[in-house]
CSV table of C-alpha atoms in Angstrom, one decimal:
chain,number,residue,atom,x,y,z
A,1,MET,CA,168.8,137.6,168.2
A,2,SER,CA,171.9,137.3,166.0
A,3,GLN,CA,171.8,133.6,166.4
A,4,ILE,CA,168.2,133.4,165.2
A,5,ASN,CA,169.1,135.3,162.0
A,6,LEU,CA,171.3,132.4,161.0
A,7,ILE,CA,168.2,130.4,160.4
A,8,ILE,CA,167.1,132.6,157.6
A,9,SER,CA,170.5,133.2,156.0
A,10,GLU,CA,171.3,132.3,152.5
A,11,PRO,CA,172.0,128.6,151.7
A,12,ASP,CA,175.4,129.3,150.2
A,13,ASN,CA,176.7,130.5,153.5
A,14,ILE,CA,176.5,127.0,154.9
A,15,PHE,CA,179.3,125.8,152.7
A,16,GLU,CA,181.4,128.9,153.3
A,17,SER,CA,181.3,128.5,157.0
A,18,GLY,CA,183.5,126.5,159.4
A,19,TYR,CA,180.9,123.7,159.6
A,20,LYS,CA,182.1,120.6,157.7
A,21,ALA,CA,181.3,117.0,158.3
A,22,LYS,CA,184.1,114.6,158.6
A,23,LYS,CA,182.9,112.6,155.6
A,24,GLY,CA,182.9,114.8,152.5
A,25,TRP,CA,179.8,115.5,150.5
A,26,LEU,CA,181.3,113.7,147.5
A,27,ASN,CA,181.6,110.5,149.5
A,28,PHE,CA,178.0,110.7,150.6
A,29,ASP,CA,176.7,111.6,147.2
A,30,LEU,CA,178.6,108.6,145.6
A,31,LEU,CA,177.2,106.3,148.3
A,32,GLN,CA,173.7,107.6,147.7
A,33,LEU,CA,174.1,107.2,143.9
A,34,PHE,CA,175.4,103.7,144.3
A,35,LEU,CA,172.5,102.6,146.7
A,36,MET,CA,169.9,104.2,144.5
A,37,HIS,CA,171.0,102.6,141.3
A,38,PRO,CA,169.2,99.3,141.5
A,39,PHE,CA,165.9,101.2,141.7
A,40,VAL,CA,166.8,103.3,138.8
A,41,VAL,CA,167.6,100.1,136.8
A,42,LEU,CA,164.2,98.6,137.7
A,43,LYS,CA,162.3,101.8,137.0
A,44,ARG,CA,163.9,102.2,133.6
A,45,GLN,CA,163.4,98.6,132.6
A,46,CYS,CA,159.7,98.9,133.4
A,47,GLN,CA,159.4,102.3,131.6
A,48,VAL,CA,160.9,101.2,128.3
A,49,ASN,CA,159.1,97.8,128.1
A,50,ASN,CA,156.1,98.3,125.9
A,51,ILE,CA,155.0,94.6,126.0
A,52,THR,CA,154.7,93.8,129.7
A,53,GLN,CA,151.3,93.9,131.3
A,54,LYS,CA,152.4,94.5,134.8
A,55,VAL,CA,153.0,98.2,135.5
A,56,HIS,CA,154.5,97.8,139.0
A,57,ILE,CA,153.0,101.0,140.3
A,58,LEU,CA,153.1,99.7,143.9
A,59,PRO,CA,156.6,99.0,145.3
A,60,PHE,CA,155.7,95.6,146.8
A,61,SER,CA,155.2,94.1,143.4
A,62,LEU,CA,158.9,94.6,142.6
A,63,PHE,CA,160.2,92.4,145.4
A,64,PRO,CA,159.6,89.1,143.6
A,65,VAL,CA,161.2,90.5,140.5
A,66,ILE,CA,164.3,91.6,142.4
A,67,LEU,CA,164.7,88.2,144.1
A,68,LYS,CA,164.3,86.3,140.9
A,69,LEU,CA,166.7,88.5,138.9
A,70,SER,CA,169.3,88.3,141.7
A,71,LYS,CA,169.0,84.5,141.8
A,72,THR,CA,169.2,83.9,138.0
A,73,GLN,CA,171.7,86.7,137.0
A,74,GLY,CA,173.4,87.5,140.3
A,75,ILE,CA,172.9,90.5,142.6
A,76,MET,CA,175.2,92.7,140.5
A,77,CYS,CA,172.7,92.7,137.7
A,78,LEU,CA,170.9,95.4,139.6
A,79,TRP,CA,174.0,97.7,139.3
A,80,LYS,CA,174.5,97.3,135.6
A,81,GLY,CA,175.3,100.6,133.8
A,82,PHE,CA,176.5,102.2,137.0
A,83,SER,CA,179.9,103.1,135.6
A,84,SER,CA,178.2,104.7,132.6
A,85,VAL,CA,176.1,106.9,134.9
A,86,ILE,CA,179.3,108.0,136.6
A,87,SER,CA,180.9,108.6,133.1
A,88,VAL,CA,177.9,110.7,132.0
A,89,LYS,CA,178.1,112.8,135.1
A,90,LEU,CA,181.8,113.4,134.6
A,91,ILE,CA,181.4,114.3,131.0
A,92,SER,CA,178.5,116.6,131.8
A,93,TYR,CA,180.3,118.3,134.6
A,94,SER,CA,183.4,118.8,132.4
A,95,LEU,CA,181.4,120.2,129.6
A,96,GLU,CA,179.5,122.5,131.9
A,97,SER,CA,182.7,123.7,133.5
A,98,PHE,CA,184.2,124.4,130.1
A,99,LEU,CA,181.1,126.4,129.0
A,100,THR,CA,181.2,128.4,132.2
A,101,TRP,CA,184.8,129.2,131.7
A,102,SER,CA,184.4,130.1,128.0
A,103,MET,CA,181.5,132.5,128.8
A,104,GLU,CA,183.6,134.1,131.6
A,105,PHE,CA,180.8,133.1,134.0
A,106,SER,CA,182.5,134.1,137.3
A,107,LYS,CA,181.3,135.3,140.7
A,108,LYS,CA,183.8,138.2,140.3
A,109,ASN,CA,181.8,139.6,137.3
A,110,LYS,CA,179.2,142.2,138.2
A,111,ILE,CA,176.0,141.0,136.6
A,112,THR,CA,172.4,141.3,137.4
A,113,TRP,CA,170.4,138.4,138.8
A,114,LYS,CA,168.6,138.2,135.5
A,115,GLY,CA,171.9,137.9,133.7
A,116,TYR,CA,173.1,135.3,136.2
A,117,TYR,CA,170.1,133.0,135.8
A,118,GLY,CA,169.9,133.6,132.1
A,119,LYS,CA,173.5,132.5,131.5
A,120,ASN,CA,173.0,129.6,133.9
A,121,ILE,CA,170.0,128.4,132.1
A,122,LEU,CA,171.8,128.8,128.7
A,123,ILE,CA,174.7,126.7,129.9
A,124,LYS,CA,172.4,124.0,131.3
A,125,CYS,CA,170.4,123.8,128.1
A,126,VAL,CA,173.5,123.6,125.9
A,127,THR,CA,174.9,120.9,128.2
A,128,ILE,CA,171.7,118.9,128.2
A,129,SER,CA,171.5,119.2,124.4
A,130,VAL,CA,175.0,117.9,123.8
A,131,MET,CA,174.6,115.2,126.3
A,132,ILE,CA,171.6,113.5,124.7
A,133,PRO,CA,173.6,110.8,122.9
A,134,TRP,CA,175.5,109.9,126.1
A,135,ASN,CA,172.4,109.9,128.1
A,136,ALA,CA,170.8,107.5,125.6
A,137,VAL,CA,173.9,105.2,125.8
A,138,SER,CA,173.8,105.3,129.6
A,139,LEU,CA,170.1,104.4,129.5
A,140,ALA,CA,170.7,101.5,127.2
A,141,GLU,CA,173.6,100.3,129.5
A,142,SER,CA,171.3,100.4,132.5
A,143,VAL,CA,168.4,98.4,130.9
A,144,GLN,CA,170.3,95.9,128.7
A,145,SER,CA,169.8,92.4,130.0
A,146,CYS,CA,172.9,90.7,131.5
A,147,VAL,CA,171.9,87.5,129.6
A,148,VAL,CA,172.9,89.1,126.3
A,149,ARG,CA,175.4,91.6,127.6
A,150,GLU,CA,178.7,91.6,125.7
A,151,ARG,CA,180.2,95.1,125.9
A,152,ASN,CA,182.1,96.5,128.8
A,153,ASP,CA,180.9,99.3,130.9
A,154,GLY,CA,184.2,101.2,131.2
A,155,ILE,CA,184.3,105.0,131.4
A,156,PHE,CA,186.1,105.2,128.0
A,157,ASP,CA,183.7,102.7,126.5
A,158,THR,CA,180.8,104.9,127.4
A,159,PHE,CA,182.5,108.0,126.0
A,160,LYS,CA,183.3,106.2,122.8
A,161,GLU,CA,179.8,104.8,122.3
A,162,GLY,CA,178.3,108.1,123.2
A,163,LEU,CA,180.5,109.8,120.6
A,164,TRP,CA,179.5,107.3,117.9
A,165,HIS,CA,175.8,107.7,118.9
A,166,PHE,CA,176.3,111.5,118.6
A,167,ILE,CA,177.5,111.1,115.0
A,168,GLN,CA,174.6,108.7,114.2
A,169,LEU,CA,171.9,111.1,115.6
A,170,TYR,CA,173.3,114.0,113.7
A,171,SER,CA,173.8,112.1,110.5
A,172,PRO,CA,171.2,112.3,107.7
A,173,LYS,CA,172.0,108.6,106.9
A,174,ARG,CA,171.0,107.3,110.4
A,175,GLY,CA,169.0,104.1,110.8
A,176,LYS,CA,165.3,104.2,110.0
A,177,MET,CA,164.3,103.5,113.6
A,178,LEU,CA,166.7,105.9,115.2
A,179,ILE,CA,165.0,109.2,116.0
A,180,SER,CA,166.6,112.4,114.7
A,181,ILE,CA,168.3,114.6,117.3
A,182,TYR,CA,166.2,117.5,116.0
A,183,ILE,CA,163.1,115.7,117.2
A,184,LEU,CA,164.6,114.8,120.5
A,185,LEU,CA,166.1,118.2,121.2
A,186,PRO,CA,163.0,120.4,121.9
A,187,PRO,CA,161.1,118.0,124.3
A,188,THR,CA,164.4,117.2,126.1
A,189,ILE,CA,165.1,120.9,126.8
A,190,ILE,CA,161.4,121.7,127.7
A,191,CYS,CA,161.2,118.6,130.1
A,192,TYR,CA,164.5,119.6,131.7
A,193,LEU,CA,163.3,123.2,132.3
A,194,LEU,CA,160.0,122.1,133.6
A,195,LYS,CA,161.5,119.6,136.0
A,196,GLN,CA,164.1,122.2,137.2
A,197,THR,CA,161.4,124.9,137.7
A,198,ILE,CA,159.1,122.5,139.7
A,199,SER,CA,162.1,121.3,141.8
A,200,GLU,CA,163.3,124.8,142.5
A,201,PHE,CA,159.8,126.1,143.4
A,202,ILE,CA,159.1,123.3,145.8
A,203,TYR,CA,162.6,123.6,147.3
A,204,SER,CA,162.2,127.3,147.9
A,205,LEU,CA,158.7,126.9,149.4
A,206,VAL,CA,159.6,124.0,151.7
A,207,SER,CA,162.9,125.6,152.7
A,208,CYS,CA,161.1,128.9,153.6
A,209,LEU,CA,158.4,127.1,155.6
A,210,LEU,CA,161.0,125.0,157.5
A,211,LYS,CA,163.2,128.0,158.3
A,212,PHE,CA,160.3,130.0,159.7
A,213,LYS,CA,159.1,127.0,161.7
A,214,GLU,CA,162.6,126.8,163.2
A,215,LEU,CA,162.6,130.5,163.8
A,216,TRP,CA,159.2,130.2,165.6
A,217,LYS,CA,160.6,127.4,167.8
A,218,GLN,CA,163.6,129.5,168.7
A,219,GLN,CA,161.4,132.4,169.7
A,220,ARG,CA,159.3,130.1,172.0
A,221,LYS,CA,162.5,129.0,173.7
A,222,TYR,CA,163.3,132.6,174.5
A,223,CYS,CA,166.3,132.7,172.2
A,224,ILE,CA,168.5,130.4,174.1
A,225,GLU,CA,172.1,130.8,172.9
A,226,GLU,CA,173.6,127.8,171.3
A,227,GLU,CA,176.8,127.1,169.4
A,228,LYS,CA,177.0,128.5,165.9
A,229,ASN,CA,177.8,125.1,164.5
A,230,PHE,CA,174.5,123.7,165.7
A,231,TYR,CA,172.6,126.4,164.0
A,232,LEU,CA,174.5,125.8,160.8
A,233,TYR,CA,173.7,122.1,161.2
A,234,LYS,CA,170.0,123.0,161.3
A,235,ILE,CA,170.2,125.1,158.2
A,236,ASN,CA,172.1,122.3,156.5
A,237,LYS,CA,169.4,119.8,157.5
A,238,ILE,CA,166.7,122.1,156.2
A,239,GLU,CA,168.4,122.7,152.9
A,240,LYS,CA,169.1,119.0,152.2
A,241,THR,CA,165.5,118.0,153.2
A,242,SER,CA,164.0,120.8,151.0
A,243,LYS,CA,166.2,119.9,148.0
A,244,LEU,CA,165.2,116.2,148.3
A,245,ILE,CA,161.5,117.1,148.6
A,246,GLY,CA,161.8,119.4,145.6
A,247,PHE,CA,163.7,116.9,143.5
A,248,TYR,CA,161.3,114.0,144.1
A,249,THR,CA,158.2,116.1,143.7
A,250,ALA,CA,159.5,117.1,140.2
A,251,GLU,CA,160.3,113.4,139.5
A,252,MET,CA,156.8,112.3,140.4
A,253,LEU,CA,155.0,115.0,138.4
A,254,MET,CA,157.2,114.5,135.3
A,255,TYR,CA,157.2,110.7,135.5
A,256,PRO,CA,154.9,110.2,132.4
A,257,THR,CA,157.1,112.5,130.4
A,258,GLU,CA,160.3,110.7,131.5
A,259,THR,CA,158.7,107.4,130.4
A,260,ILE,CA,158.0,108.8,126.9
A,261,MET,CA,161.5,110.4,126.5
A,262,HIS,CA,163.2,107.1,127.6
A,263,ARG,CA,161.3,105.2,125.0
A,264,LEU,CA,162.3,107.7,122.3
A,265,TYR,CA,166.0,107.6,123.4
A,266,LEU,CA,166.1,103.8,123.3
A,267,GLN,CA,164.4,103.4,119.9
A,268,GLY,CA,166.7,102.0,117.3
A,269,THR,CA,169.5,101.0,119.7
A,270,ARG,CA,168.7,97.2,119.5
A,271,THR,CA,168.4,96.9,123.2
A,272,ILE,CA,167.1,93.8,124.9
A,273,VAL,CA,165.7,94.0,128.5
A,274,ASP,CA,164.9,91.6,131.2
A,275,ASN,CA,161.4,90.2,131.8
A,276,VAL,CA,160.1,92.4,134.6
A,277,GLU,CA,156.9,90.5,134.9
A,278,SER,CA,158.5,87.3,136.3
A,279,GLY,CA,162.2,88.2,136.7
A,280,SER,CA,163.2,85.0,134.9
A,281,ASN,CA,165.9,84.6,132.2
A,282,ASN,CA,163.4,85.4,129.5
A,283,ILE,CA,164.4,88.5,127.6
A,284,VAL,CA,162.3,91.1,125.7
A,285,PRO,CA,163.6,93.0,122.7
A,286,ILE,CA,162.6,96.7,122.5
A,287,LEU,CA,160.9,97.1,119.1
A,288,THR,CA,159.1,100.4,118.6
A,289,ASN,CA,158.4,102.8,115.8
A,290,TYR,CA,157.5,106.1,117.4
A,291,GLN,CA,157.7,109.2,115.2
A,292,ASN,CA,157.9,111.8,117.9
A,293,ILE,CA,156.8,112.6,121.4
A,294,THR,CA,153.1,113.1,120.5
A,295,ASP,CA,153.0,109.8,118.6
A,296,CYS,CA,154.7,108.0,121.5
A,297,CYS,CA,152.2,109.4,124.0
A,298,GLU,CA,149.2,108.5,121.8
A,299,LEU,CA,150.4,104.9,121.2
A,300,ILE,CA,151.1,104.3,124.9
A,301,LEU,CA,147.6,105.6,125.9
A,302,LYS,CA,146.0,103.5,123.1
A,303,LYS,CA,147.8,100.2,123.7
A,304,GLU,CA,148.8,100.3,127.4
A,305,GLY,CA,146.4,102.8,128.9
A,306,ARG,CA,147.2,105.6,131.3
A,307,SER,CA,149.0,103.2,133.6
A,308,GLY,CA,151.5,102.6,130.8
A,309,LEU,CA,152.9,106.1,131.5
A,310,TYR,CA,153.5,105.1,135.1
A,311,LYS,CA,155.2,101.7,134.6
A,312,GLY,CA,157.9,101.2,137.3
A,313,PHE,CA,156.5,104.0,139.6
A,314,GLY,CA,156.9,101.6,142.5
A,315,ALA,CA,160.7,101.6,142.0
A,316,LEU,CA,160.7,105.4,142.4
A,317,VAL,CA,158.7,105.0,145.6
A,318,LEU,CA,161.3,102.6,147.0
A,319,GLN,CA,164.0,105.0,145.9
A,320,ILE,CA,162.3,107.9,147.8
A,321,ILE,CA,162.0,105.8,150.9
A,322,LEU,CA,165.6,104.7,150.9
A,323,ASN,CA,166.8,108.2,150.1
A,324,PHE,CA,165.0,109.8,153.1
A,325,ILE,CA,166.3,107.0,155.3
A,326,LEU,CA,169.9,107.8,154.2
A,327,LEU,CA,169.2,111.5,154.7
A,328,HIS,CA,168.0,110.8,158.3
A,329,VAL,CA,171.1,108.7,159.0
A,330,ASP,CA,173.4,111.4,157.5
A,331,ASN,CA,171.7,114.1,159.6
A,332,GLU,CA,172.0,112.1,162.8
A,333,TRP,CA,175.6,111.4,162.1
A,334,ASN,CA,176.4,115.0,161.5
A,335,ARG,CA,174.4,116.0,164.6
A,336,ASN,CA,176.4,113.6,166.8
A,337,ASN,CA,179.7,115.1,165.5
A,338,ILE,CA,178.9,118.6,166.6
A,339,LEU,CA,177.3,117.9,170.0
């Protein structure tokens, strides 16, 4: 029975155990991030384009666009802005680590679970708030057409442009089209908290169901003793699957809100995107005059209809399919290493 109890142990124990894959988690995460990026680029280009008539809700409609863009601009046009995404993650991680250290947020401190989650949420909210300019720059880098692309995508370039955008957003003398940080701040934090809440809830629910299913299977097998590593592998597989389901459930439910926020972030940045209707070398300037999140939502519904909030949803579907394929390959690889 002691072996069965491993199935319902806490997730953190997986990483503190002796079970480790030969390939580090960092390598897999970077590979996953790299392979997912083309779909992120396509999704964002569809989301911010307020002129195009094609919404690309179904994934199959994106294949002709991918082929034409690759033919006219080269296959690497689908990975534009990838270095800026890495830069933003590094800056965000560094800032979060600094805030954690400055608040003496350590496992050695004896705090209640309410204090733990309260401080964690506070740190996340502060990080998200400060990172708005850099996220906006990363968004612009990932949707800017390669036809008119002039600037470099280096890590330091992203940091420098994000810093300049930070000054612009907080400056009272910002451009007329650029939305104030004080308008962007509340919906950004609320959207983040909602997405995290949905993701964590679905993750906990799915994880619990899968663990009890595994426990039930173990009991039907009369508790056959197996190696501890194999049980840890099963827990690891359940955790990764649950997290992925939770993450993409939140992504799908919050997709309309993400579309609105991306348009607000991009307004006033003089960004020119590719033509996602045909995939040709035709370019489309992003010219909008939204006042706030409510105004943006109302104008999208009025001019583009409800489907306007789901532009590029097919790219998210392709991303989900590929991500679960990668997860299956990773699970099988880890399984073969411990058998």
